mmCIF file of N, CA and C in Angstrom:
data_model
loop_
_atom_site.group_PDB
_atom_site.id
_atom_site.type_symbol
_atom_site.label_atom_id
_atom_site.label_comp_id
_atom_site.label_asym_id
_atom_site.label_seq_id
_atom_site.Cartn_x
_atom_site.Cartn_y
_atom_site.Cartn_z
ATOM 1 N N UNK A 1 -3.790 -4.629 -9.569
ATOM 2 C CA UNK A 1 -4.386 -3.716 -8.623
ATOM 3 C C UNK A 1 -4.766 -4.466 -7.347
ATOM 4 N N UNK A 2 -5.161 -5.397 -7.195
ATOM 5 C CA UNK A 2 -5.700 -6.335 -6.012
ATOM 6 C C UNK A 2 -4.538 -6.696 -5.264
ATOM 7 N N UNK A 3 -3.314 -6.961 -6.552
ATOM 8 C CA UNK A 3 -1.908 -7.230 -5.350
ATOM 9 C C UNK A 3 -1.686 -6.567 -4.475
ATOM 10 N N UNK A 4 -1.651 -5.342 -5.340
ATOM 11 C CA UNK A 4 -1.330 -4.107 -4.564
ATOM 12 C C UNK A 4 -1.902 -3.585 -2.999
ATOM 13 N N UNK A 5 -3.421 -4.011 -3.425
ATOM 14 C CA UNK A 5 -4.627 -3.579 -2.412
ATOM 15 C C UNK A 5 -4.379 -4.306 -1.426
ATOM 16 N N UNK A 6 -3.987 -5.789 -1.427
ATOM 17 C CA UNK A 6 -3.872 -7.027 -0.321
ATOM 18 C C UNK A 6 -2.390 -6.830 -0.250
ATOM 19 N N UNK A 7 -1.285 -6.223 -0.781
ATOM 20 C CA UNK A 7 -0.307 -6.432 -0.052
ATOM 21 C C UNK A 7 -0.504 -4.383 0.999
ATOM 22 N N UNK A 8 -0.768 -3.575 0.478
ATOM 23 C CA UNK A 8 -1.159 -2.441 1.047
ATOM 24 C C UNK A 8 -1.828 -2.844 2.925
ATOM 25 N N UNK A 9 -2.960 -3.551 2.234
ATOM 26 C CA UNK A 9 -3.871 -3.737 3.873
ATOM 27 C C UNK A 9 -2.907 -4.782 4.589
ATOM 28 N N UNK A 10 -2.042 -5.878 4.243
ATOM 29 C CA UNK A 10 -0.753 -6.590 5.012
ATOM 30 C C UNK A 10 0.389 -5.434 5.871
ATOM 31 N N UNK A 11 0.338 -4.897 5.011
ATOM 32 C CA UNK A 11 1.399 -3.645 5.578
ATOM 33 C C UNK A 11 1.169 -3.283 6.656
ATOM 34 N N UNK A 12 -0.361 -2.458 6.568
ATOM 35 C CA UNK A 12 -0.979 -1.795 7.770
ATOM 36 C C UNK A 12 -1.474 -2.974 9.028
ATOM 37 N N UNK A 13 -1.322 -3.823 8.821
ATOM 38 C CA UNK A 13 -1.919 -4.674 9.810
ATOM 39 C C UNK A 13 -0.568 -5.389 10.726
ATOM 40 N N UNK A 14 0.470 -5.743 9.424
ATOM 41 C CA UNK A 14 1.789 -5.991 10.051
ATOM 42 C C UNK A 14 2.312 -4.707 10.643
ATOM 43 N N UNK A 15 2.024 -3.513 10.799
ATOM 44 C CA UNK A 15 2.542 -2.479 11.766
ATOM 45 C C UNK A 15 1.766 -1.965 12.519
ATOM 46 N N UNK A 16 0.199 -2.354 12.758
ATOM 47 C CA UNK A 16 -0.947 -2.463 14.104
ATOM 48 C C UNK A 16 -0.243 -3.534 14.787
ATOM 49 N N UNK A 17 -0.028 -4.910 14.727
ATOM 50 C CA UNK A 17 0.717 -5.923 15.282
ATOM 51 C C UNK A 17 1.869 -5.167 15.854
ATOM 52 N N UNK A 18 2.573 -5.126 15.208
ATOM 53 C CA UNK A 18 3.968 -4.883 15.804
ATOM 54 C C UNK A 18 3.994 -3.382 16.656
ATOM 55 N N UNK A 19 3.267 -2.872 16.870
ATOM 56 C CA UNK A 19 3.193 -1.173 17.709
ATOM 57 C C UNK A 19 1.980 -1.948 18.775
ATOM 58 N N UNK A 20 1.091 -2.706 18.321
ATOM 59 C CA UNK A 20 0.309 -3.120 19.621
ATOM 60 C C UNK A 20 -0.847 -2.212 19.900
ATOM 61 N N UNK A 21 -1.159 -1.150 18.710
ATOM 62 C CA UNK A 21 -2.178 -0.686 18.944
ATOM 63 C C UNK A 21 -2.720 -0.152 17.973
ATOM 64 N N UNK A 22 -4.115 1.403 17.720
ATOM 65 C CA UNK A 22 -4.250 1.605 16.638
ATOM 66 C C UNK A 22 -4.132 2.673 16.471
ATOM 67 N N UNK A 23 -2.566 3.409 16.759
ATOM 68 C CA UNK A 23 -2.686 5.060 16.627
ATOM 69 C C UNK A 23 -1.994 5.231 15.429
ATOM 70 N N UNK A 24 -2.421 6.201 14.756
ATOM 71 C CA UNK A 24 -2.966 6.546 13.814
ATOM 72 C C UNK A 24 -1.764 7.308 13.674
ATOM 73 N N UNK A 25 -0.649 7.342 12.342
ATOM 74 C CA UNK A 25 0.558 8.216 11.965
ATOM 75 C C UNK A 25 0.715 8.609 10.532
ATOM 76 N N UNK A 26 0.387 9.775 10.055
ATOM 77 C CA UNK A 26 0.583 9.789 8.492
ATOM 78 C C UNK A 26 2.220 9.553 8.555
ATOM 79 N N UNK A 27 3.039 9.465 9.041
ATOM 80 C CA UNK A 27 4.603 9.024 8.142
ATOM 81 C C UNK A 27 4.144 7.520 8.325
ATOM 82 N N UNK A 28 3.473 6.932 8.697
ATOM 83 C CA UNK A 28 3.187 4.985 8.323
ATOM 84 C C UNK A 28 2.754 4.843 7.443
ATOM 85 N N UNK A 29 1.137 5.883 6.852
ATOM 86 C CA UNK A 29 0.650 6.144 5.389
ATOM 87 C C UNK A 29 1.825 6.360 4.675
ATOM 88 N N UNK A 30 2.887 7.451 4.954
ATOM 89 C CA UNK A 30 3.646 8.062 3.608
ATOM 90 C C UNK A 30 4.828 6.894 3.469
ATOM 91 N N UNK A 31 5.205 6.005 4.352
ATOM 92 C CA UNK A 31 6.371 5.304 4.330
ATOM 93 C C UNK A 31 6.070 3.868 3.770
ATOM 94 N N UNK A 32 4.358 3.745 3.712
ATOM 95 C CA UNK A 32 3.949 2.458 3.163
ATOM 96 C C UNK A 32 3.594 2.501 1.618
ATOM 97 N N UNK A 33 3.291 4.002 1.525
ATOM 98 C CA UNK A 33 3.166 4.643 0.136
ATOM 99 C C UNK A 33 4.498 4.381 -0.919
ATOM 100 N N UNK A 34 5.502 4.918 -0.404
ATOM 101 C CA UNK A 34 6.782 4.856 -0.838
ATOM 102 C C UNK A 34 7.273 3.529 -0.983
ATOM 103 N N UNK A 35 6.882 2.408 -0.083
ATOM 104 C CA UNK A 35 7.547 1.458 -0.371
ATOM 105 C C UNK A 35 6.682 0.837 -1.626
ATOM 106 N N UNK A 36 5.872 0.819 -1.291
ATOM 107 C CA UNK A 36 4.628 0.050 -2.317
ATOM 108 C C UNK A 36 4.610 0.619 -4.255
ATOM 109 N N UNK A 37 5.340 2.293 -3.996
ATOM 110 C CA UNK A 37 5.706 2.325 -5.453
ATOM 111 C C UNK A 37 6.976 2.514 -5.743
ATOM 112 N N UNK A 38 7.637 2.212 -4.848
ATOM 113 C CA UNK A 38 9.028 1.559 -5.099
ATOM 114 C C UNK A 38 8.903 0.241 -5.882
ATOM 115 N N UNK A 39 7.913 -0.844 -5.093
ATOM 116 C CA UNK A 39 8.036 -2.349 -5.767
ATOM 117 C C UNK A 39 7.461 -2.202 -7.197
ATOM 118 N N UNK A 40 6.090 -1.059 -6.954
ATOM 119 C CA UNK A 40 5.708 -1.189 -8.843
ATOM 120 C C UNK A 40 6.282 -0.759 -9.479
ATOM 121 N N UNK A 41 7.413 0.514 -8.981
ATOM 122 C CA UNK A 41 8.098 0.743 -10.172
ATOM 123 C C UNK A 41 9.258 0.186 -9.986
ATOM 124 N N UNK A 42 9.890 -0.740 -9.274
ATOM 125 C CA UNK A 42 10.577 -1.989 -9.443
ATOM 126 C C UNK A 42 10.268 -2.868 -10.401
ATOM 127 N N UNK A 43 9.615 -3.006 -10.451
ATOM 128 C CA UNK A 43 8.569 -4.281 -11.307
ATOM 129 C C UNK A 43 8.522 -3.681 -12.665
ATOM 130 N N UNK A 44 7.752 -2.521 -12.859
ATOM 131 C CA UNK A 44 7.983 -2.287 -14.323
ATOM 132 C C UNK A 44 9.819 -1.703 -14.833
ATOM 133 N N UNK A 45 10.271 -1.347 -13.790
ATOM 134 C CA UNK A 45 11.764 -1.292 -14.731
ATOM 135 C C UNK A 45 12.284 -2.489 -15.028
ATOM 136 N N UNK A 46 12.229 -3.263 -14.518
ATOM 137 C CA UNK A 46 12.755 -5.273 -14.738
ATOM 138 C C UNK A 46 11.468 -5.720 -16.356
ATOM 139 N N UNK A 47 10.153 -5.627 -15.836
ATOM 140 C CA UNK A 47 9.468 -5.611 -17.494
ATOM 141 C C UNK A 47 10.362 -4.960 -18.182
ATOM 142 N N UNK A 48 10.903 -3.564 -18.269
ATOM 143 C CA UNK A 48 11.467 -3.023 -19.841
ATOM 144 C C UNK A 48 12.973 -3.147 -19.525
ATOM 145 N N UNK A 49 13.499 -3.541 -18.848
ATOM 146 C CA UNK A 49 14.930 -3.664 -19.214
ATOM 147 C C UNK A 49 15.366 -5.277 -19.326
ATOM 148 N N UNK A 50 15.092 -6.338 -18.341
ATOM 149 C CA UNK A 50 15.395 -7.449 -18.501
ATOM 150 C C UNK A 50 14.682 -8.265 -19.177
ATOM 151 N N UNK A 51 13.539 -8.397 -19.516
ATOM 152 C CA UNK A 51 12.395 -9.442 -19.816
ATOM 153 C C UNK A 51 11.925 -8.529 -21.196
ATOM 154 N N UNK A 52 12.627 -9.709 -22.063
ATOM 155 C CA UNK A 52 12.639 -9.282 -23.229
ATOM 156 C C UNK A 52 10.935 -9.711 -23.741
ATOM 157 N N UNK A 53 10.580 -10.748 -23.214
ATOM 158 C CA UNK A 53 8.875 -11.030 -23.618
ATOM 159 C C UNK A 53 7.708 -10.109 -23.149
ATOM 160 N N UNK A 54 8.266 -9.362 -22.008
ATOM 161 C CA UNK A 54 7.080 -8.389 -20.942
ATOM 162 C C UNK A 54 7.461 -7.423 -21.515
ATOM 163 N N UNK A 55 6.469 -6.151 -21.674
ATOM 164 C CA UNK A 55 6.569 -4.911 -21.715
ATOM 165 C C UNK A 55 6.332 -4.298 -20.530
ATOM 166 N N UNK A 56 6.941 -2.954 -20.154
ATOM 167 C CA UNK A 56 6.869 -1.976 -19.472
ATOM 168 C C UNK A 56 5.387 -0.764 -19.354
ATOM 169 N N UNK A 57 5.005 -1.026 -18.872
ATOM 170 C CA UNK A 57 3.473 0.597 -19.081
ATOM 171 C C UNK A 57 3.207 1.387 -18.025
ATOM 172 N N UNK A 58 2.828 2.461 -18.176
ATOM 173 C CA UNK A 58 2.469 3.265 -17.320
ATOM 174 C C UNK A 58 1.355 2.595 -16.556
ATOM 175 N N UNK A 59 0.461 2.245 -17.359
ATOM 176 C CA UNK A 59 -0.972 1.996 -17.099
ATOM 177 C C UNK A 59 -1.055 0.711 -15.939
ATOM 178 N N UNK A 60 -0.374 -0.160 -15.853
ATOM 179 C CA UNK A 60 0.296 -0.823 -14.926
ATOM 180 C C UNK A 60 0.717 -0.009 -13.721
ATOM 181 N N UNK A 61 1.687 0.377 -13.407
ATOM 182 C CA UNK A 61 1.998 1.142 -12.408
ATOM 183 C C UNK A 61 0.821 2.053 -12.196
ATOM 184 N N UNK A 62 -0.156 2.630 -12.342
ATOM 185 C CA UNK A 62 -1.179 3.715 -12.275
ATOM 186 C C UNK A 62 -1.988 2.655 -11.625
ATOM 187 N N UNK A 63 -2.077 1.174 -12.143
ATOM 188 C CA UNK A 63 -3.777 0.182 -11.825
ATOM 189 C C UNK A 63 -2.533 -0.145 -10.313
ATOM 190 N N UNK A 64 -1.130 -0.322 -10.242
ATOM 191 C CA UNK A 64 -0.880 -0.688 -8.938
ATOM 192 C C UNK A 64 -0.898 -0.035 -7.618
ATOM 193 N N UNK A 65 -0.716 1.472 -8.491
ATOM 194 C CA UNK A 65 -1.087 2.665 -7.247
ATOM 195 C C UNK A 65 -2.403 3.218 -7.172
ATOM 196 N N UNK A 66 -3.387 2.882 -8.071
ATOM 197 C CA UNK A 66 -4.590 2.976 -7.637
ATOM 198 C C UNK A 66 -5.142 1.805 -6.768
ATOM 199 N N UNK A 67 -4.424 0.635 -6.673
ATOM 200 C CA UNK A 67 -4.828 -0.431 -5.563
ATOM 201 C C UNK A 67 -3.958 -0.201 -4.032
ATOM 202 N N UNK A 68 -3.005 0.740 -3.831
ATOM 203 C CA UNK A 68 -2.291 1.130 -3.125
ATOM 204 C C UNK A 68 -3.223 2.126 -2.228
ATOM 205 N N UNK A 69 -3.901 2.801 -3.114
ATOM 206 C CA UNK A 69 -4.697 4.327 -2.589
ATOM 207 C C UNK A 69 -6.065 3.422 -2.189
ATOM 208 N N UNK A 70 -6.289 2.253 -2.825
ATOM 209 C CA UNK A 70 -7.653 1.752 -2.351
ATOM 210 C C UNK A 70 -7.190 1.104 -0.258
ATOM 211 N N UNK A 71 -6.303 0.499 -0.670
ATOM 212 C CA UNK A 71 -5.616 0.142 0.523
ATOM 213 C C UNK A 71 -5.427 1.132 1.945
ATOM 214 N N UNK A 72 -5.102 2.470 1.079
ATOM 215 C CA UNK A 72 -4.921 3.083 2.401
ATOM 216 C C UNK A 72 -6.336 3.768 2.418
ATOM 217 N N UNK A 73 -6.825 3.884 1.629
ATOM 218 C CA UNK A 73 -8.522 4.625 1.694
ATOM 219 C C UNK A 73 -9.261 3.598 3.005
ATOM 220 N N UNK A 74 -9.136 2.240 2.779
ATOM 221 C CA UNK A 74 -9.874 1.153 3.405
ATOM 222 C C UNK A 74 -8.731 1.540 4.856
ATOM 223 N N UNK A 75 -8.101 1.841 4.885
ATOM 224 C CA UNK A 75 -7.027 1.502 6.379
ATOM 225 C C UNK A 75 -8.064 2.871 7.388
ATOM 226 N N UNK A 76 -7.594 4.105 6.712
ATOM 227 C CA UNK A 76 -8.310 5.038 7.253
ATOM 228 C C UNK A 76 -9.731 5.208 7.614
ATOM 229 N N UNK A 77 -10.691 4.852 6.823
ATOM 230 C CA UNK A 77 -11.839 4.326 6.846
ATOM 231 C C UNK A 77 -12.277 3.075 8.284
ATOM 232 N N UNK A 78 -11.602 1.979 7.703
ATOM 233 C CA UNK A 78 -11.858 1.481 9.135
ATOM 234 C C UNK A 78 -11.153 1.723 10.067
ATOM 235 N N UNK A 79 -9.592 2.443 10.279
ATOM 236 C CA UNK A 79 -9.369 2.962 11.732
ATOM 237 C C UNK A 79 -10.207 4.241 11.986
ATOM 238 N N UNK A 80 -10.822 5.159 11.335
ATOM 239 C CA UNK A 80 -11.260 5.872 12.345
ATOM 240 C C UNK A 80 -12.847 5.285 13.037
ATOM 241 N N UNK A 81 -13.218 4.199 12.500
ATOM 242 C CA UNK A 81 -14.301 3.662 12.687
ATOM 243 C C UNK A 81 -13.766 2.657 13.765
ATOM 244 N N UNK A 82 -13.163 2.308 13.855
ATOM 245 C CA UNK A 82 -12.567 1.299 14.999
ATOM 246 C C UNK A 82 -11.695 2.078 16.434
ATOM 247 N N UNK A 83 -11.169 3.685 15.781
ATOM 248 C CA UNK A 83 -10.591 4.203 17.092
ATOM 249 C C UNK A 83 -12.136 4.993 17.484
ATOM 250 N N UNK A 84 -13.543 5.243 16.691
ATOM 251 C CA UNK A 84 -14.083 5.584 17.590
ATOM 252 C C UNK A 84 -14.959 4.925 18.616
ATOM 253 N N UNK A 85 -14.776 3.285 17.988
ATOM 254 C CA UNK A 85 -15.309 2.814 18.770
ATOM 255 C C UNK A 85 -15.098 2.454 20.007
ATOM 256 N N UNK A 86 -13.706 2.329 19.999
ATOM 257 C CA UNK A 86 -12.340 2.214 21.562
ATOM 258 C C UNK A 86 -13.351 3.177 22.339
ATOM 259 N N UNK A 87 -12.987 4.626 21.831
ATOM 260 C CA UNK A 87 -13.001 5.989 22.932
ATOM 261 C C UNK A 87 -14.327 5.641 23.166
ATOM 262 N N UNK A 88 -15.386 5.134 22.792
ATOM 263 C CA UNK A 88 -16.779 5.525 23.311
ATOM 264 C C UNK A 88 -16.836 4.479 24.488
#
């Protein structure tokens, strides 16, 4: 879950950098969403198909997208606290 959370808040910060500012786009939420459970459920199909010692679980993928949702909870949270501080 913490991977998830610290690679989530990398995301959002590597695309404040690269746009140069802090406006605010739900397709950046939905496209960082998608990638992020793409990799966990990358990750658990390689546990149950290749890696005969690892198992596969739901409960895994659920603790990686609940560190995903902590990630973007914290993104939103401090951008609207940081774009209101710009406008004032």
């Amino acid at each position: 879950m913490g991977f998830f959370y610290v690679l989530t808040i990398l995301l959002f910060y590597g695309k404040i950098k690269h746009q140069h500012n802090y406006s605010f786009r739900s397709l950046t939420i939905f496209k960082i969403i998608v990638i992020t459970a793409a990799l966990g459920g990358g990750i658990e199909l390689l546990q149950w198909k290749f890696f005969t010692y690892r198992s596969a679980e739901w409960w895994d993928f659920g603790c990686d997208m609940t560190g995903v949702f902590m990630g973007v909870f914290s993104y939103i949270l401090l951008h609207k606290s940081n774009y209101n501080e710009k406008t004032i």
